[in-house]
PDB file of C-alpha atoms in Angstrom:
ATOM      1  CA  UNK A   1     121.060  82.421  81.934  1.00  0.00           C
ATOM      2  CA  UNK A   2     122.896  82.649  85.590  1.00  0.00           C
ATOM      3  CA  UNK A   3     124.252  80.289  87.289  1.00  0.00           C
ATOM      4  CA  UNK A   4     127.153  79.293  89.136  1.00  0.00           C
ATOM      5  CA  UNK A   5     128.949  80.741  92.556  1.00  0.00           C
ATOM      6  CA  UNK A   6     125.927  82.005  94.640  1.00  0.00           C
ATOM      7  CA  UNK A   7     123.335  81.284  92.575  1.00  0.00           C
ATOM      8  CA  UNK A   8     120.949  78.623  94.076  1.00  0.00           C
ATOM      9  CA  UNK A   9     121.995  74.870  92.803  1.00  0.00           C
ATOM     10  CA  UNK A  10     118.901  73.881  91.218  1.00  0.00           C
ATOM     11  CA  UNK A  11     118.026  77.767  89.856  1.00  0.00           C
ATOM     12  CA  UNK A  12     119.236  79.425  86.336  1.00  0.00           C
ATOM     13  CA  UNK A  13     117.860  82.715  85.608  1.00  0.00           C
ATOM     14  CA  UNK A  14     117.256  83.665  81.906  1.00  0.00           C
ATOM     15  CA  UNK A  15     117.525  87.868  80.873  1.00  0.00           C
ATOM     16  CA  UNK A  16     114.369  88.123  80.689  1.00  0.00           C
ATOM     17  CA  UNK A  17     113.425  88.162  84.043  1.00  0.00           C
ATOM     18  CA  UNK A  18     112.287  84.529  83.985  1.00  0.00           C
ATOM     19  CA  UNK A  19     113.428  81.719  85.853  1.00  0.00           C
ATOM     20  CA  UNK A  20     113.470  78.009  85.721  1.00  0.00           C
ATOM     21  CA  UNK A  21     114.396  74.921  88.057  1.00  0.00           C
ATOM     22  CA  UNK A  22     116.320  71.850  87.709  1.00  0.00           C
ATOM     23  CA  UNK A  23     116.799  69.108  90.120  1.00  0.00           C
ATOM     24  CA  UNK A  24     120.215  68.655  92.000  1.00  0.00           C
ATOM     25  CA  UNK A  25     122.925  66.584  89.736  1.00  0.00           C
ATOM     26  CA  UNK A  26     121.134  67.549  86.654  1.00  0.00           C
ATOM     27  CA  UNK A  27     124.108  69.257  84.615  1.00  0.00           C
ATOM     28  CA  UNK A  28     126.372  66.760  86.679  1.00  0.00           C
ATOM     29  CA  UNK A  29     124.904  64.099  85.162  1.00  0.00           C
ATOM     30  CA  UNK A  30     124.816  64.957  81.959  1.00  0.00           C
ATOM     31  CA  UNK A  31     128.383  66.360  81.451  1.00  0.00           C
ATOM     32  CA  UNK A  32     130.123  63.520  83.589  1.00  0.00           C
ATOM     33  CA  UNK A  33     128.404  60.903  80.933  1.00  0.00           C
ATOM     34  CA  UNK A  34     129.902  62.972  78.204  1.00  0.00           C
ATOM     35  CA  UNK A  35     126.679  62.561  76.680  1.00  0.00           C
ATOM     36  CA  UNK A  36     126.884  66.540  75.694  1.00  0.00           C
ATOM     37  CA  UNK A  37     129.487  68.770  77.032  1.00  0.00           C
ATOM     38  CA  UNK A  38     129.265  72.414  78.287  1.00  0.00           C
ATOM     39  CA  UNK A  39     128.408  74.043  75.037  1.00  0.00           C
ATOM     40  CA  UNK A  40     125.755  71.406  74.647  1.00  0.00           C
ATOM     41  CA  UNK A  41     123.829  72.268  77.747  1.00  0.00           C
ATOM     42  CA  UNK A  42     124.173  75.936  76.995  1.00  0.00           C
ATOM     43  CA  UNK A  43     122.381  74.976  73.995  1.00  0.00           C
ATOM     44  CA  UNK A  44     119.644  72.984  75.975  1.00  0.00           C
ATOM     45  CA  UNK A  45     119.428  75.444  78.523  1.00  0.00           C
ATOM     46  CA  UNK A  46     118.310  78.080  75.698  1.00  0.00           C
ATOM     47  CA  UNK A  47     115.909  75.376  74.090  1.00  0.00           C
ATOM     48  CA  UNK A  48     114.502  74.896  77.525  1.00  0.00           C
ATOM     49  CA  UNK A  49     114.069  78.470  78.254  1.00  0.00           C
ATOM     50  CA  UNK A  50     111.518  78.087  75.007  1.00  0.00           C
ATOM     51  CA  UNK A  51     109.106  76.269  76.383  1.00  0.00           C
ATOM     52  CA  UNK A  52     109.085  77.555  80.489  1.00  0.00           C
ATOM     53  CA  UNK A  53     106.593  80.028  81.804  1.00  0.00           C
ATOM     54  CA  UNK A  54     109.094  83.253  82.545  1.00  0.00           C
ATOM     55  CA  UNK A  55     107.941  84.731  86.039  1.00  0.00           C
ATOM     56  CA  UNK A  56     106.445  88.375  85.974  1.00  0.00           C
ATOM     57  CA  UNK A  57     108.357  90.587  87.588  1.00  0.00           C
ATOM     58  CA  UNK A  58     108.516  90.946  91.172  1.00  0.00           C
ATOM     59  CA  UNK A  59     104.789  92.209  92.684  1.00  0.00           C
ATOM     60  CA  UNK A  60     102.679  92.453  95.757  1.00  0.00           C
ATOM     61  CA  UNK A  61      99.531  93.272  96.975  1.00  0.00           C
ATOM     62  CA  UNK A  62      98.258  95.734  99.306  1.00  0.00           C
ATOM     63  CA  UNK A  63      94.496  96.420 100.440  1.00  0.00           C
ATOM     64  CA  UNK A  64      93.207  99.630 100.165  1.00  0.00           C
ATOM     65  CA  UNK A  65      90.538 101.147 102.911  1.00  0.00           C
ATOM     66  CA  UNK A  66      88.263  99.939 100.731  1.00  0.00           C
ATOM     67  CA  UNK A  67      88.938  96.866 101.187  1.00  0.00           C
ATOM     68  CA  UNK A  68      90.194  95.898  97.853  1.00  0.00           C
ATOM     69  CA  UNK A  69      93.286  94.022  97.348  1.00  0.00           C
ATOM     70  CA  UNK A  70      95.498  95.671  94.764  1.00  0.00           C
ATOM     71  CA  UNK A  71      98.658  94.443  92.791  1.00  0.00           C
ATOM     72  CA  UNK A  72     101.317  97.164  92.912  1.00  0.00           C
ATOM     73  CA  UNK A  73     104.768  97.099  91.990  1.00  0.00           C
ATOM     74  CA  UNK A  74     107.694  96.591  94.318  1.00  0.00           C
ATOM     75  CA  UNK A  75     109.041  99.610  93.717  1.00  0.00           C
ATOM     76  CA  UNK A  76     106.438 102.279  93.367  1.00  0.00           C
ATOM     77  CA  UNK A  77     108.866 105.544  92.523  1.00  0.00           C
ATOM     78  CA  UNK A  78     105.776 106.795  90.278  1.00  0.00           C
ATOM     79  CA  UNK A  79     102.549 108.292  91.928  1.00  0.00           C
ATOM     80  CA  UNK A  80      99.758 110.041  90.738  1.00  0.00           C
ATOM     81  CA  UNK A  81      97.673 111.660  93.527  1.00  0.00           C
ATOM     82  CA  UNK A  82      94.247 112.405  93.164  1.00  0.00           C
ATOM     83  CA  UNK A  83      93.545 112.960  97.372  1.00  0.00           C
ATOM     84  CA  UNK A  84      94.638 116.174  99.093  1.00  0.00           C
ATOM     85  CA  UNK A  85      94.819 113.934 102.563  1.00  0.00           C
ATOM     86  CA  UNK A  86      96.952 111.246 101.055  1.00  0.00           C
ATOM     87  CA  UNK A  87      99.034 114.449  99.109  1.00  0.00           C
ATOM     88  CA  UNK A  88      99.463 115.764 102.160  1.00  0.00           C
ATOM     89  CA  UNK A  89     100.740 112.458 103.761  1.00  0.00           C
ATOM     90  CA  UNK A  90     103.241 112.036 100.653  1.00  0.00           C
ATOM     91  CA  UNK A  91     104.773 115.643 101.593  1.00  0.00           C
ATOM     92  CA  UNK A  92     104.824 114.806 105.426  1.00  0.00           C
ATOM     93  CA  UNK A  93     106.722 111.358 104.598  1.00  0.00           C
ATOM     94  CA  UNK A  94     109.627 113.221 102.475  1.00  0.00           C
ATOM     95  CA  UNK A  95     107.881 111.359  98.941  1.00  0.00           C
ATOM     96  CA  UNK A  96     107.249 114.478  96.758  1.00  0.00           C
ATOM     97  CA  UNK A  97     110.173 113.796  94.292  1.00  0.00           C
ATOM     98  CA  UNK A  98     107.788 110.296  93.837  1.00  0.00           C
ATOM     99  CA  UNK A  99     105.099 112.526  92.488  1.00  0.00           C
ATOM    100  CA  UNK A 100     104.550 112.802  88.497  1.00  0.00           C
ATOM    101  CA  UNK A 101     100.607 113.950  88.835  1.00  0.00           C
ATOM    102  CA  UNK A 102      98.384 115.441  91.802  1.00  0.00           C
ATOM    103  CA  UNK A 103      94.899 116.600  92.208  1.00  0.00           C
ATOM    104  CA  UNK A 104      93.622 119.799  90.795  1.00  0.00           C
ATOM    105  CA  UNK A 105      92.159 120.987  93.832  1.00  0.00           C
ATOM    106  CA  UNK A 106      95.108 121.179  96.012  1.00  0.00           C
ATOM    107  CA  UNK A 107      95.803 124.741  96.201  1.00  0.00           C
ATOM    108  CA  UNK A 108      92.221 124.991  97.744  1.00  0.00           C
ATOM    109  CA  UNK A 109      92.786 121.718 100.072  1.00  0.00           C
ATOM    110  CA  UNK A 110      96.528 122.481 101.292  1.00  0.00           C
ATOM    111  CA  UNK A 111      97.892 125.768 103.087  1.00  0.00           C
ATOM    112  CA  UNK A 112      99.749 127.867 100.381  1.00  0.00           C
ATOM    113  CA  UNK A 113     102.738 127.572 102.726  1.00  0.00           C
ATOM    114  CA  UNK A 114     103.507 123.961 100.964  1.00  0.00           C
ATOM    115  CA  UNK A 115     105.063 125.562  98.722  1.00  0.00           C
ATOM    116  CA  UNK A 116     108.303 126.795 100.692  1.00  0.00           C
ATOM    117  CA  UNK A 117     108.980 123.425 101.185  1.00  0.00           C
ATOM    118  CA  UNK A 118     108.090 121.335  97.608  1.00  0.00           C
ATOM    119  CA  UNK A 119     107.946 124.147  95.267  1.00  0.00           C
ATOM    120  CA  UNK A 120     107.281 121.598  92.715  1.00  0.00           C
ATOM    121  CA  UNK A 121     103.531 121.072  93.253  1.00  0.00           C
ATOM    122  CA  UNK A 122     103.475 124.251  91.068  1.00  0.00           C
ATOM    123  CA  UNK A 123     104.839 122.087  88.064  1.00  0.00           C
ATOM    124  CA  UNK A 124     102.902 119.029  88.570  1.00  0.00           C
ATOM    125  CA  UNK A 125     100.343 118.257  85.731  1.00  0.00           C
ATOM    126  CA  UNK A 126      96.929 117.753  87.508  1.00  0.00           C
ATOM    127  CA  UNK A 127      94.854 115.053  85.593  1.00  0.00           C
ATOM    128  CA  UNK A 128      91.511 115.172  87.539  1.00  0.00           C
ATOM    129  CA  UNK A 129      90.524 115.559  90.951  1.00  0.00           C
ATOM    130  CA  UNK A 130      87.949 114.126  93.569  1.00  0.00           C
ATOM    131  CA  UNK A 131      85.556 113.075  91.300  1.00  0.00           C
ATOM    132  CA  UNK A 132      86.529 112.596  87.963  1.00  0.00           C
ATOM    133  CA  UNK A 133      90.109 111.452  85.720  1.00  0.00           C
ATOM    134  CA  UNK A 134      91.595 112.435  82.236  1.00  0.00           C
ATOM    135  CA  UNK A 135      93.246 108.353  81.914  1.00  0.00           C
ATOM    136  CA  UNK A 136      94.914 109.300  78.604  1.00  0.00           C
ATOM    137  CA  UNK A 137      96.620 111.891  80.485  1.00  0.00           C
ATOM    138  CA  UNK A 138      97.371 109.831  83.740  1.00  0.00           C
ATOM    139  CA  UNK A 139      98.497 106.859  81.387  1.00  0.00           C
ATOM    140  CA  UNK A 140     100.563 109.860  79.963  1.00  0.00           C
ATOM    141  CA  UNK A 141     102.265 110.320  83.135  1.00  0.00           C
ATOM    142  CA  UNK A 142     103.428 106.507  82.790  1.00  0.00           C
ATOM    143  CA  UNK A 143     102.723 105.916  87.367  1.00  0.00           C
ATOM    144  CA  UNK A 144     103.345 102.964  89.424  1.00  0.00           C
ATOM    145  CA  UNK A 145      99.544 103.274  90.635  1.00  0.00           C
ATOM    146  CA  UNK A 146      96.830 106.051  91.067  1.00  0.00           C
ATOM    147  CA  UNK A 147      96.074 107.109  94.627  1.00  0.00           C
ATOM    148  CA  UNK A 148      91.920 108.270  94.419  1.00  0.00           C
ATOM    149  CA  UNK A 149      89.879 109.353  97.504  1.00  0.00           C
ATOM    150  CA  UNK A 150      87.150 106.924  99.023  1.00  0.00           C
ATOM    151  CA  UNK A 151      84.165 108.225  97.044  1.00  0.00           C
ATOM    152  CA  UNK A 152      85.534 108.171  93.882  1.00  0.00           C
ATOM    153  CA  UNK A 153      83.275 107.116  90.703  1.00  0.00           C
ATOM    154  CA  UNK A 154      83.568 103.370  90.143  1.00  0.00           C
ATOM    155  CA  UNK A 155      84.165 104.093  86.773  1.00  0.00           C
ATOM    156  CA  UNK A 156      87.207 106.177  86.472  1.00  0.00           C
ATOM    157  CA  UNK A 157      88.658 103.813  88.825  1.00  0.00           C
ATOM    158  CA  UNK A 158      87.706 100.259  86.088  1.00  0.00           C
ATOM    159  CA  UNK A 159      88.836 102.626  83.082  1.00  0.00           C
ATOM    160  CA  UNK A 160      92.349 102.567  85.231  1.00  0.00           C
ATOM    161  CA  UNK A 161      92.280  99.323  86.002  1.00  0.00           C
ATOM    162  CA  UNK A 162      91.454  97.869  82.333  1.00  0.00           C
ATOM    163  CA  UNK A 163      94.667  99.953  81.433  1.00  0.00           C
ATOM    164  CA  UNK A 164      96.508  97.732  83.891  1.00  0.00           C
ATOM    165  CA  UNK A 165      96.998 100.799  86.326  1.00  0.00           C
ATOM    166  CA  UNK A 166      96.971  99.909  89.668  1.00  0.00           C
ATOM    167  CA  UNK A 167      94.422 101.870  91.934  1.00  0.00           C
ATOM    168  CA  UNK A 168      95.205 103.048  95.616  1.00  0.00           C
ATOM    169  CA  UNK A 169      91.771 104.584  97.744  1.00  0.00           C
ATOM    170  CA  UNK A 170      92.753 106.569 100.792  1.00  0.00           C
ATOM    171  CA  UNK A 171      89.203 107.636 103.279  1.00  0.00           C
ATOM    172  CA  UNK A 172      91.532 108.157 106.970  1.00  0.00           C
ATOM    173  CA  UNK A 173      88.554 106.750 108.381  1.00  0.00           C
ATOM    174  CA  UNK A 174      87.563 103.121 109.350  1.00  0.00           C
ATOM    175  CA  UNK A 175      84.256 101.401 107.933  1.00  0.00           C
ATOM    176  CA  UNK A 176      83.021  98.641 106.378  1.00  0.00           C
ATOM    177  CA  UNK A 177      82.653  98.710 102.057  1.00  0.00           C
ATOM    178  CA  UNK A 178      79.300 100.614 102.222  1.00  0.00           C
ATOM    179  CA  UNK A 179      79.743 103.426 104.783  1.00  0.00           C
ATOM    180  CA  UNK A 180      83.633 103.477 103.687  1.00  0.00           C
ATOM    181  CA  UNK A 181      82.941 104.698 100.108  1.00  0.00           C
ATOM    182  CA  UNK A 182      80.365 107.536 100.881  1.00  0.00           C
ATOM    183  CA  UNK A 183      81.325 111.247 101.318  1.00  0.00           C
ATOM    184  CA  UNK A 184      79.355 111.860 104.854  1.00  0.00           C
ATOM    185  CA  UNK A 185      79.557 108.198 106.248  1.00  0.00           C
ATOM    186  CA  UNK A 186      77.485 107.608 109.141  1.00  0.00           C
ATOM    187  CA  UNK A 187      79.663 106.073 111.724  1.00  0.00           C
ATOM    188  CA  UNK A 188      78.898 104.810 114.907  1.00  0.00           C
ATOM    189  CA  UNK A 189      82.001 106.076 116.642  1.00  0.00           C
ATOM    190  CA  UNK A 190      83.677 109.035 114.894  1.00  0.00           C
ATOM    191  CA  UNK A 191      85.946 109.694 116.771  1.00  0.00           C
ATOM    192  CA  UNK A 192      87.243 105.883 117.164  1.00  0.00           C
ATOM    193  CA  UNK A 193      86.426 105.410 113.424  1.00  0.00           C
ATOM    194  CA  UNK A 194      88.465 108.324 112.446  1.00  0.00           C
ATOM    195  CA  UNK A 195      91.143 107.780 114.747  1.00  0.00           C
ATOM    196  CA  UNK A 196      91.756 104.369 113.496  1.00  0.00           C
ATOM    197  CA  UNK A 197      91.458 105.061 109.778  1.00  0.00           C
ATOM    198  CA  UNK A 198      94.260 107.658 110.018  1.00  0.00           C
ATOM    199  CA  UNK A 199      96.312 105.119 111.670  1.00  0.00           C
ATOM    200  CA  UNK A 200      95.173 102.566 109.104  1.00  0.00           C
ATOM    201  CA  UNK A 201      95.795 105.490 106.377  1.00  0.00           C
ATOM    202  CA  UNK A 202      99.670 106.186 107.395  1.00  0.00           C
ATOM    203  CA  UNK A 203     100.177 102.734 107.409  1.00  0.00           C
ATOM    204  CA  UNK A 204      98.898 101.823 104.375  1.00  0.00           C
ATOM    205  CA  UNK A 205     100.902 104.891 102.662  1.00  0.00           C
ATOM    206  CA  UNK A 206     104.047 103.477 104.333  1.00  0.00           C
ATOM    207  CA  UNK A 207     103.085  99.778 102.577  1.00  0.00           C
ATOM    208  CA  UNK A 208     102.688 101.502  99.514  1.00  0.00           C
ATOM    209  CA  UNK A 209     105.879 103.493  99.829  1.00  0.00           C
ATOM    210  CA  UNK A 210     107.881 100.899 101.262  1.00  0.00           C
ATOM    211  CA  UNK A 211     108.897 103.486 104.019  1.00  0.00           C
ATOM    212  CA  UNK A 212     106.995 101.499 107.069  1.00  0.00           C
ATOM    213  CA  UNK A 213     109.028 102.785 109.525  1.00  0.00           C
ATOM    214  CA  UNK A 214     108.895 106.391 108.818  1.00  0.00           C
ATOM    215  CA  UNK A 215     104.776 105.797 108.894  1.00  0.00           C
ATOM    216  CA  UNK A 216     105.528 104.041 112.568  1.00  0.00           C
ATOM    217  CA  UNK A 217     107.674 107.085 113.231  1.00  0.00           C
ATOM    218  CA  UNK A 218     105.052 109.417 111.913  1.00  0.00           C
ATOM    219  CA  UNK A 219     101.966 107.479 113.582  1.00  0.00           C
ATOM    220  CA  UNK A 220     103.592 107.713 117.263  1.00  0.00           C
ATOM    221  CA  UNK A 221     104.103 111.678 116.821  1.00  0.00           C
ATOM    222  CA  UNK A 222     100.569 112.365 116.112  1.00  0.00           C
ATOM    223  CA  UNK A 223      99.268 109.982 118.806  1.00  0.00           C
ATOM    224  CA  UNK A 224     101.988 111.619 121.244  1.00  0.00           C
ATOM    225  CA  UNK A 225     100.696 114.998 120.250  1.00  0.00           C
ATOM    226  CA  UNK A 226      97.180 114.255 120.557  1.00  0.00           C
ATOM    227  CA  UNK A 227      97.929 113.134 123.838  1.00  0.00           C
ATOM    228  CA  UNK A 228      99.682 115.912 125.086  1.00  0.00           C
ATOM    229  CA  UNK A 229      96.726 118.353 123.429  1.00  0.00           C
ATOM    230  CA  UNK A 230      94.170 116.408 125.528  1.00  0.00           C
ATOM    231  CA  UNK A 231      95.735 116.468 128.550  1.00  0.00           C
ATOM    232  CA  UNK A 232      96.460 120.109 128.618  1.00  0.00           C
ATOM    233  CA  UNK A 233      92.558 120.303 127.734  1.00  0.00           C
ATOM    234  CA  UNK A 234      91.724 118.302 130.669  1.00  0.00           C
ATOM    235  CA  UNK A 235      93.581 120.351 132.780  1.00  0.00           C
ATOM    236  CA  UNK A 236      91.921 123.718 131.996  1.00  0.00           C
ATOM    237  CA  UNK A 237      88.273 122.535 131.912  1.00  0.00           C
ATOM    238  CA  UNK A 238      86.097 124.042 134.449  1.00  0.00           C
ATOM    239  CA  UNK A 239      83.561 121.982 136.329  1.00  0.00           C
ATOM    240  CA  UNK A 240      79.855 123.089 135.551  1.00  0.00           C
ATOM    241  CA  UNK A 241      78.662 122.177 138.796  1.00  0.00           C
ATOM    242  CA  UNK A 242      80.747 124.314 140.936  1.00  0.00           C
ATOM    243  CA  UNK A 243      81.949 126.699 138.278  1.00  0.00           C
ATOM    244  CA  UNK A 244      85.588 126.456 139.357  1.00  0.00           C
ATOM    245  CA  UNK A 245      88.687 125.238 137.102  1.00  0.00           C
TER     246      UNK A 245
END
């Protein structure tokens, strides 16, 4: 256990990861009564430290656009990507040395020019794709969590689960459950829908990541862009009606 200068007063920490609590004056108490001395409550500390619930190790939760709230680690340095968008976003936020696994299909789903920049996608063991997982290989790969696209089988994604592998889904678009997990949602506002979701996409990749503020950073580029794009747009439209720019 840990105690002592900077620890808090009524905390002791056990190397296991566990800790336990004692009220203020507790080890006071007992040593100024002489009733046991230091090597005593050592010993009662490790007798304790039988019988309290040790603490899992540090964890939070994050919902996916799915809607489904995941526990992931606090440190997620291990990712297997199974969704060329969210791939993508990995390589634009400087995370491809945090890749062990990708998607089988991303020669076909990224330009071929990705590889001047992380030449290591070419060494990257691909355990499934869009639609379908090897999980002996994936567990193989020993990730921090699986990142799957919105429409991926139920199934591949409980086999993950039951072997206590947390399960990321990335769609860029916003919806609710039912439209949200479909290839060809029908959406009410595509442009809104998909506008959002790629907002709510970077940011969730920045939760996961724990790089929020190079998502922020990333999120205001793309917005800036997009509003330069339209602008210049706007400004070389013609007008039907009188056929001038």
């Amino acid at each position: 256990w840990k105690g002592g200068s900077g620890a808090h007063p009524d905390v002791a920490s056990c190397s296991g990861g566990g800790v336990f609590y004692f009220p203020k004056g507790v080890e006071g108490a007992m040593t100024r009564h002489g009733s046991i001395g230091k090597r005593g409550f050592t010993a009662l500390l490790v007798a304790a430290a039988l019988f309290v619930t040790v603490l899992p190790a540090a964890a939070r939760t994050v919902t996916d656009q799915l809607g489904r709230t995941v526990a992931i680690p606090d440190k997620v340095e291990r990712v297997v990507c199974l969704q060329h968008h969210a791939l993508n976003l990995m390589l634009e936020m400087q995370a491809g040395d945090r890749l062990v696994g990708i998607l089988d299909t991303w020669k076909k789903d990224l330009s071929e020019g990705i590889l001047k920049v992380w030449p290591k996608l070419n060494e990257l063991p691909m355990p499934g794709g869009l639609r379908a997982v090897n999980v002996e290989e994936v567990l193989a790969l020993k990730p921090d969590l699986v990142i799957v696209t919105h429409y991926f089988p139920k199934e591949f994604i409980e086999q993950m689960e039951k072997a206590e592998l947390p399960v990321v889904a990335f769609s860029f678009y916003r919806a609710d459950y039912e439209q949200a997990s479909r290839l060809n949602p029908k959406l009410i506002d595509p442009d809104k829908a998909y506008t959002e979701g790629m907002k709510d996409g970077i940011a969730l990749m920045g939760e996961v990541l724990g790089t929020q503020d190079k998502a922020a950073e990333l999120t205001a580029y793309i917005m800036e862009k997009r509003a330069l794009v339209g602008t210049r747009l706007a400004e070389t439209l013609y007008d039907v009606e009188s056929g001038y720019p």
